[in-house]
Amino acid sequence: MSTGSVGIIGGGLIGLATAYRLAQAGVDVSVYERDAQLGGLAGTAHLDGIPVDRYYHVVLPTDDRVRGLAAEVGLGDEAFRFRTTRVGFYQQGRLTSMSSARELLTFPGLSAVDRVRLAAFAARCQLKPAYADLDDLSLEEWLRRVCGADLWDRLWRPLLDSKFDGRYDDLPATYLWARTRRMSATRDRAAREVMGTIEGGYQVLIDALAREIRALGGQVHTSTPVLQVPAAGGRALGVVLADGLRRHDWVVTTQLRPALQALLAPELEAVLGPDPNRYLGVVCVVARLRRSISPYYALNITDRRIPLTTVVETTHVIDPQRAGGTLLYVPKYVAPDNPDLERSAADVRREYLGHVRTMFPQLRDADVLATHVARASVAEPIHVLGARRPQPADLFPAAGLATASSAHIYPELVNGQAVLGVAEQLTAGLLERVGGHGARERAA
Ligand SMILES: Cc1cc2nc3c(=O)[nH]c(=O)nc-3n(C[C@H](O)[C@H](O)[C@H](O)COP(=O)(O)OP(=O)(O)OC[C@H]3O[C@@H](n4cnc5c(N)ncnc54)[C@H](O)[C@@H]3O)c2cc1C
């Protein structure tokens, strides 16, 4: 039998996956989501009334946690759509494909030696199972040593510049090792990337989880911001909502650390200690177009006259009919003080689509059917060189309080697969503390 109640702040993937497992174990669980819609970063935007992913989201064939959880809530393999995709580069004012092993070995703009070095680098990451020796090594130093100065200047430096808003000096080599391993594992025999989507977007999984939680007796509240987590004697007491305190034996936060300052009572915030990470935000123009403009799912931009992170035409994977046309995502990862987070949506849209037009001159104003500008000032944690790495015990920093977020993921990259791993760890720890059917068996 359940021995305690759990209040979870945030109806994103971590919050809902954890609530689902707790509800299955008979725990009295309530999710509080401030927005009218569930999903958080994996949620939905509306383009002229048609729901689309707010940010581009793929599922890789190797994302077994996502596929397993989806199958449990009734979304089997038929709910997924996988496609072989092409990857492009925009370099020195030209678009080039690098979508297969053959294209890598004939890639223009790189010397024959550098092409071989690049292929060897990917193989090296795949074959290297452990990362301890990379964690104290600067990414730039590693890349210069392994790939050479030319490949660093022509490829890696501009790519890191575009992904990290100009600041990559404090990144450990582990970052690119983990990224290369994840992407290499999704390639087919011809080294073409295979990407997938849940038909209807991650929102379909989110909604199915919410439905199951409610069916199991849990509560999921939307438009319900938590104002504070109060404490007494070092213990979290519950959540303060607009209409007062709801007591819980355990409160779970699922936000990144910068949001916890306002949320947690000072005595709870104090036990967290200094934050070892920095963060990136994201600004993303989503456009529905009359027709496809890019043959690539994703575009790597090494020509830094274009200050975007990438251009992603998700309808190379998503069914364009379902999306009401071609869906183009034009994102820029930004430092939390980047002015694009505050500029008017019209300005951002004009500038970002202007850059797209420079790369794809065939794009006409009349091709753009609808747009939306999505922004988050804190979207992704950056684990910097020399900083403390996340430990399992960090999930339970104080009596009655669990803090779980994508900052607990390391060394994997932040994505749905990895955040579900955090949710699994969190659930196991909560069940040991709260009880629930099967908790004793699990602990044994
Ligand atoms: C641009 C971009 C592209 C991405 N692409 C992919 C991809 O292709 N594949 C993939 O697997 N993953 C991708 N991800 C990552 C994925 O979206 C995240 O890892 C995941 O959604 C994080 O879930 P979460 O629950 O940790 O956090 P969040 O989604 O941030 O959820 C936290 C929730 O807490 C709520 N909240 C905040 N404050 C309060 C409060 N005071 N009271 C109540 N509720 C509150 C928020 O509204 C939010 O719903 C991408 C992310 C971004 C930004």
XYZ file of C-alpha atoms and ligand atoms in Angstrom:
497
model
C 0.000 0.000 0.000
C 1.045 3.560 -0.568
C 2.506 5.265 2.481
C 2.981 8.794 1.236
C 2.028 11.315 -1.379
C 4.241 12.847 -4.049
C 3.758 16.228 -5.719
C 5.631 16.672 -8.995
C 6.297 20.159 -10.351
C 6.309 20.081 -14.147
C 4.350 18.122 -16.733
C 7.283 17.555 -19.093
C 8.739 14.146 -19.902
C 10.496 13.648 -16.555
C 7.460 14.669 -14.517
C 4.961 12.560 -16.438
C 7.134 9.454 -16.841
C 7.860 9.504 -13.100
C 4.220 10.105 -12.167
C 3.166 7.203 -14.385
C 5.534 4.767 -12.666
C 4.540 5.999 -9.203
C 0.842 5.718 -10.026
C 1.450 2.166 -11.282
C 3.006 1.378 -7.896
C -0.066 2.707 -6.090
C 1.540 5.938 -4.878
C -0.716 8.970 -4.423
C 0.805 11.290 -7.045
C -0.110 14.764 -8.338
C 1.524 16.596 -11.239
C 1.367 20.403 -11.341
C 2.033 22.029 -14.732
C 2.001 25.807 -15.030
C 1.154 25.869 -18.753
C -2.279 25.120 -20.181
C -0.695 22.237 -22.099
C 1.508 19.416 -20.932
C 4.820 18.585 -22.588
C 7.315 21.324 -21.705
C 10.143 21.433 -24.258
C 8.676 18.377 -25.986
C 5.259 20.049 -26.263
C 3.306 21.615 -29.065
C 2.980 24.933 -30.867
C 0.036 25.808 -33.073
C 0.650 27.022 -36.609
C -2.655 28.479 -37.745
C -4.449 25.959 -35.576
C -2.434 22.903 -36.672
C -0.431 21.378 -33.793
C 3.276 20.779 -34.467
C 6.287 20.090 -32.229
C 7.345 23.389 -30.645
C 10.959 22.361 -31.245
C 12.120 19.774 -33.794
C 12.081 16.353 -32.150
C 13.299 13.066 -33.518
C 13.365 9.613 -32.008
C 16.325 7.461 -32.979
C 15.927 3.717 -33.606
C 18.230 3.213 -30.605
C 15.933 5.150 -28.211
C 14.722 2.009 -26.474
C 13.407 3.755 -23.356
C 11.182 6.028 -25.462
C 9.936 3.183 -27.618
C 9.430 0.881 -24.628
C 7.460 3.438 -22.630
C 5.398 4.343 -25.690
C 4.554 0.672 -26.297
C 3.394 0.332 -22.672
C 0.899 3.169 -23.085
C -0.466 1.796 -26.339
C 1.902 3.366 -28.897
C 3.555 0.374 -30.524
C 5.926 0.345 -33.501
C 3.080 1.420 -35.791
C 2.988 4.760 -33.931
C 6.542 5.512 -35.075
C 7.740 6.520 -38.500
C 11.428 6.035 -39.371
C 13.112 7.405 -42.472
C 16.601 7.513 -43.934
C 17.580 11.165 -43.977
C 20.181 13.345 -45.635
C 22.538 15.751 -43.893
C 23.823 18.885 -45.587
C 26.549 21.424 -45.016
C 26.450 25.100 -45.847
C 30.076 26.082 -46.293
C 31.628 29.039 -48.088
C 28.276 30.016 -49.545
C 27.517 26.540 -50.935
C 25.275 23.647 -49.995
C 26.838 20.186 -50.036
C 25.538 16.811 -48.968
C 27.406 14.645 -46.463
C 24.818 11.902 -46.172
C 26.773 8.711 -46.783
C 30.240 7.240 -46.389
C 30.878 7.876 -50.089
C 29.912 11.553 -49.783
C 32.151 11.953 -46.752
C 35.099 10.603 -48.708
C 34.459 12.960 -51.640
C 33.407 15.974 -49.563
C 34.568 19.246 -51.200
C 36.312 21.899 -49.129
C 38.348 19.354 -47.157
C 41.635 17.815 -48.218
C 41.789 14.055 -48.801
C 43.804 13.721 -45.588
C 41.178 15.643 -43.596
C 38.331 13.534 -44.979
C 40.102 10.391 -43.833
C 40.826 12.011 -40.470
C 37.145 12.845 -40.082
C 36.062 9.282 -40.836
C 38.739 7.972 -38.455
C 37.535 10.358 -35.737
C 33.964 8.996 -35.940
C 35.263 5.409 -35.838
C 37.500 6.246 -32.893
C 34.543 7.600 -30.887
C 32.465 4.533 -31.711
C 35.205 2.144 -30.647
C 36.059 3.983 -27.439
C 33.704 2.735 -24.713
C 34.955 4.849 -21.777
C 35.382 8.574 -21.458
C 37.242 9.168 -18.170
C 40.405 10.331 -19.955
C 38.398 12.791 -22.079
C 36.628 14.472 -19.207
C 39.529 16.675 -18.123
C 40.631 17.376 -21.672
C 39.486 20.497 -23.487
C 37.438 19.708 -26.581
C 39.464 22.129 -28.667
C 42.755 20.597 -27.559
C 41.487 17.087 -28.330
C 40.152 18.013 -31.759
C 43.290 19.890 -32.743
C 45.384 16.912 -31.679
C 43.265 14.165 -33.247
C 41.909 15.942 -36.337
C 44.572 18.596 -36.994
C 44.472 22.395 -37.159
C 42.906 22.557 -40.605
C 39.878 20.415 -39.758
C 39.498 22.362 -36.533
C 39.424 25.691 -38.404
C 37.258 24.618 -41.313
C 34.795 22.336 -39.597
C 34.821 21.946 -35.838
C 35.336 25.551 -34.759
C 32.456 26.959 -36.848
C 30.167 24.080 -35.870
C 30.851 24.592 -32.158
C 30.457 28.328 -32.644
C 26.993 27.793 -34.126
C 25.870 25.305 -31.460
C 27.233 27.146 -28.401
C 26.663 30.804 -29.328
C 30.388 31.452 -29.639
C 31.501 29.978 -26.309
C 33.114 26.523 -26.462
C 36.427 27.095 -24.662
C 35.172 25.401 -21.469
C 33.765 22.233 -23.076
C 35.251 18.840 -22.229
C 36.161 16.417 -25.035
C 33.465 14.116 -23.610
C 30.759 16.247 -25.248
C 31.705 15.405 -28.836
C 32.594 11.804 -27.994
C 29.052 11.280 -26.644
C 27.431 13.112 -29.537
C 29.378 11.237 -32.200
C 28.569 7.888 -30.588
C 24.834 8.649 -30.463
C 24.686 9.765 -34.085
C 26.970 6.972 -35.375
C 24.716 4.365 -33.777
C 21.740 5.545 -35.831
C 23.430 5.143 -39.225
C 22.587 2.336 -41.608
C 25.168 0.241 -43.479
C 25.762 2.993 -46.038
C 26.329 5.393 -43.104
C 23.051 7.227 -43.809
C 21.269 8.621 -40.758
C 17.963 7.036 -39.793
C 15.607 9.333 -37.892
C 12.136 8.754 -36.567
C 9.151 10.471 -35.091
C 6.110 9.554 -33.080
C 3.186 10.078 -35.471
C 1.606 13.295 -34.171
C 4.747 14.281 -32.234
C 5.989 13.706 -28.690
C 2.697 15.253 -27.557
C 0.988 11.949 -28.363
C 3.217 10.154 -25.846
C 2.786 12.976 -23.329
C -1.013 12.834 -23.606
C -1.039 9.034 -23.366
C 1.038 9.214 -20.167
C -1.338 11.781 -18.651
C -4.313 9.584 -19.551
C -2.728 6.532 -17.917
C -1.776 8.467 -14.768
C -5.368 9.628 -14.350
C -6.720 6.148 -15.050
C -4.457 4.815 -12.280
C -5.846 7.365 -9.815
C -3.125 10.026 -10.083
C -3.854 13.705 -10.665
C -2.523 15.866 -13.480
C -3.238 19.586 -13.156
C -2.588 22.032 -15.996
C -2.577 25.855 -15.749
C -1.437 25.295 -12.168
C 1.864 27.035 -11.440
C 3.629 26.131 -8.237
C 4.602 29.386 -6.562
C 6.879 27.981 -3.895
C 8.062 24.879 -2.101
C 7.987 25.873 1.573
C 10.053 24.140 4.244
C 10.283 23.725 8.001
C 13.251 22.256 9.841
C 14.973 21.497 6.537
C 12.051 19.415 5.197
C 9.950 20.303 2.139
C 6.298 20.580 3.152
C 4.446 20.518 -0.159
C 3.642 23.019 -2.892
C 2.134 26.483 -2.658
C -0.465 27.085 -5.385
C -2.528 30.218 -6.031
C -5.152 28.870 -3.607
C -2.778 27.806 -0.852
C -0.567 24.954 0.355
C -0.990 21.345 -0.797
C 0.934 19.092 1.557
C 3.015 16.233 0.135
C 5.446 13.839 1.775
C 7.767 14.299 -1.191
C 8.005 17.179 -3.632
C 9.792 16.641 -6.946
C 11.098 19.553 -9.013
C 11.838 18.882 -12.702
C 13.186 22.315 -13.645
C 16.774 23.275 -14.359
C 18.626 24.941 -11.534
C 18.119 28.621 -12.476
C 14.344 28.152 -11.982
C 14.792 26.629 -8.520
C 16.029 29.861 -6.988
C 12.540 31.352 -7.071
C 10.762 28.055 -6.441
C 12.485 26.600 -3.391
C 12.384 28.037 0.115
C 15.829 29.533 0.858
C 16.682 26.757 3.337
C 16.096 24.140 0.606
C 17.934 26.080 -2.081
C 20.910 26.459 0.252
C 21.459 22.694 0.523
C 21.887 22.399 -3.246
C 25.311 24.067 -3.076
C 26.884 25.990 -5.961
C 25.580 25.196 -9.440
C 28.411 23.537 -11.430
C 26.800 24.128 -14.834
C 26.077 26.904 -17.254
C 23.097 26.896 -19.606
C 22.042 27.550 -23.164
C 18.710 28.941 -24.233
C 17.117 28.511 -27.631
C 15.252 30.707 -30.097
C 13.493 28.809 -32.861
C 11.397 30.004 -35.781
C 8.991 27.314 -36.970
C 7.535 27.855 -40.426
C 5.013 25.937 -42.457
C 5.918 26.249 -46.129
C 4.018 25.599 -49.299
C 6.851 23.379 -50.589
C 10.100 21.736 -49.579
C 13.170 23.955 -49.891
C 15.909 21.734 -48.479
C 16.819 18.202 -49.519
C 18.322 17.721 -46.042
C 16.731 16.840 -42.735
C 19.403 18.898 -40.947
C 21.916 21.407 -42.191
C 25.300 22.005 -40.560
C 26.332 25.603 -41.034
C 30.069 26.254 -41.131
C 29.769 29.557 -43.020
C 29.532 31.890 -40.041
C 28.029 34.704 -42.092
C 24.859 32.749 -41.241
C 24.468 33.031 -37.442
C 22.044 30.115 -37.048
C 22.644 26.737 -35.418
C 20.991 24.659 -38.129
C 17.977 24.467 -40.423
C 15.829 21.381 -39.950
C 13.164 20.323 -42.440
C 11.339 17.832 -40.269
C 8.890 16.765 -42.951
C 11.638 14.546 -44.357
C 10.621 12.355 -41.404
C 7.177 13.651 -40.372
C 4.305 13.103 -42.787
C 3.846 16.516 -44.528
C 0.113 15.870 -44.905
C -0.260 15.580 -41.164
C 1.744 18.796 -40.712
C -0.267 20.694 -43.328
C 2.791 21.301 -45.537
C 6.565 21.420 -45.214
C 7.787 22.136 -41.687
C 10.992 24.110 -41.343
C 12.677 24.771 -37.985
C 15.241 27.549 -37.843
C 16.884 27.458 -34.412
C 19.699 29.286 -32.742
C 21.069 28.120 -29.411
C 21.856 31.217 -27.383
C 23.503 32.319 -24.170
C 20.821 33.259 -21.598
C 21.594 36.985 -22.098
C 21.323 36.892 -25.911
C 19.044 39.758 -27.068
C 17.163 37.402 -29.435
C 15.379 36.029 -26.370
C 13.722 39.437 -25.892
C 13.432 40.897 -29.411
C 10.034 41.108 -31.047
C 8.899 37.895 -32.692
C 8.476 39.782 -35.980
C 12.145 40.892 -35.932
C 13.404 37.424 -35.106
C 11.244 35.861 -37.808
C 12.388 38.381 -40.436
C 16.064 37.951 -39.602
C 16.118 34.150 -39.295
C 14.074 33.571 -42.443
C 16.313 36.107 -44.206
C 19.298 33.878 -43.409
C 17.381 30.867 -44.692
C 16.744 32.754 -47.940
C 20.475 33.449 -48.318
C 21.097 29.703 -48.237
C 17.953 28.694 -50.146
C 17.253 31.588 -52.568
C 14.259 29.726 -54.005
C 12.295 30.491 -50.799
C 9.692 33.182 -51.591
C 7.510 35.137 -49.138
C 4.479 33.469 -50.685
C 5.898 30.045 -49.711
C 5.605 30.877 -46.006
C 2.109 29.878 -44.878
C 2.451 30.324 -41.108
C 5.160 30.926 -38.521
C 5.698 30.701 -34.793
C 8.654 31.842 -32.671
C 9.450 29.536 -29.745
C 11.958 30.581 -27.086
C 13.366 29.248 -23.851
C 16.039 31.188 -21.982
C 17.263 28.062 -20.166
C 16.908 24.944 -22.292
C 20.070 22.875 -21.987
C 22.724 22.404 -19.288
C 26.406 22.625 -20.218
C 28.745 20.525 -18.098
C 31.964 22.510 -18.210
C 35.564 21.369 -17.852
C 36.649 20.684 -14.303
C 33.169 21.049 -12.793
C 31.547 18.528 -10.492
C 29.594 15.870 -12.437
C 26.055 14.829 -11.437
C 25.850 12.073 -8.808
C 22.843 9.817 -8.089
C 22.576 11.278 -4.557
C 21.953 14.748 -6.056
C 18.413 13.610 -6.853
C 17.508 13.657 -3.143
C 19.146 16.755 -1.640
C 16.861 17.307 1.386
C 14.160 15.590 3.413
C 10.964 15.474 1.382
C 12.624 16.970 -1.704
C 13.758 15.404 -4.986
C 15.296 17.520 -7.748
C 15.495 15.859 -11.162
C 16.227 17.508 -14.491
C 18.211 17.112 -17.671
C 21.225 18.426 -15.702
C 21.417 14.943 -14.123
C 22.271 13.437 -17.512
C 25.955 12.750 -18.046
C 27.807 12.022 -20.260
C 24.930 11.361 -22.693
C 23.371 14.229 -24.596
C 20.097 15.715 -23.443
C 17.158 14.081 -25.229
C 13.976 12.147 -24.513
C 15.829 8.844 -24.192
C 18.215 10.288 -21.606
C 15.591 12.168 -19.557
C 13.595 8.939 -19.286
C 16.747 7.441 -17.741
C 16.637 10.207 -15.113
C 12.948 9.466 -14.528
C 13.794 5.781 -13.945
C 16.461 6.624 -11.345
C 14.143 9.098 -9.678
C 11.262 6.614 -9.537
C 13.437 3.907 -7.986
C 14.658 6.332 -5.302
C 11.164 7.622 -4.562
C 9.677 4.144 -4.275
C 12.328 3.216 -1.721
C 11.435 6.291 0.297
C 7.666 6.477 -0.155
C 6.647 2.855 -0.445
C 4.186 1.581 -3.033
C 3.482 -1.963 -4.247
C 6.660 -3.792 -5.046
C 8.976 -1.228 -3.449
C 10.273 -3.802 -0.989
C 10.971 -6.307 -3.793
C 12.769 -3.619 -5.806
C 14.893 -2.576 -2.825
C 15.840 -6.220 -2.068
C 15.535 22.848 -29.589
C 15.393 21.508 -28.928
C 15.417 20.356 -29.709
C 15.307 19.106 -29.105
N 15.316 18.000 -29.906
C 15.159 16.790 -29.353
C 15.084 15.637 -30.181
O 15.185 15.722 -31.400
N 14.909 14.426 -29.593
C 14.802 14.291 -28.227
O 14.628 13.171 -27.737
N 14.883 15.372 -27.413
C 15.057 16.609 -27.939
N 15.113 17.713 -27.132
C 15.179 17.528 -25.675
C 13.845 17.272 -24.994
O 12.878 18.187 -25.435
C 14.050 17.459 -23.492
O 15.123 16.672 -23.065
C 12.841 17.057 -22.668
O 11.648 17.514 -23.242
C 13.025 17.636 -21.271
O 11.955 17.258 -20.449
P 11.937 17.702 -18.923
O 10.779 17.088 -18.293
O 13.276 17.450 -18.333
O 11.857 19.304 -18.922
P 10.771 20.319 -19.482
O 10.251 19.861 -20.770
O 11.437 21.657 -19.430
O 9.592 20.259 -18.412
C 9.536 21.056 -17.271
C 8.095 21.499 -17.087
O 7.996 22.254 -15.881
C 7.020 23.259 -16.072
N 7.191 24.278 -15.030
C 8.208 25.169 -14.899
N 8.029 25.921 -13.793
C 6.884 25.491 -13.213
C 6.176 25.881 -12.037
N 6.608 26.857 -11.230
N 5.028 25.222 -11.728
C 4.560 24.216 -12.522
N 5.196 23.822 -13.660
C 6.348 24.443 -13.987
C 7.306 23.733 -17.483
O 6.214 24.445 -18.035
C 7.583 22.401 -18.195
O 6.405 21.854 -18.739
C 15.197 18.987 -27.699
C 15.152 20.143 -26.912
C 15.250 21.393 -27.516
C 15.209 22.622 -26.664
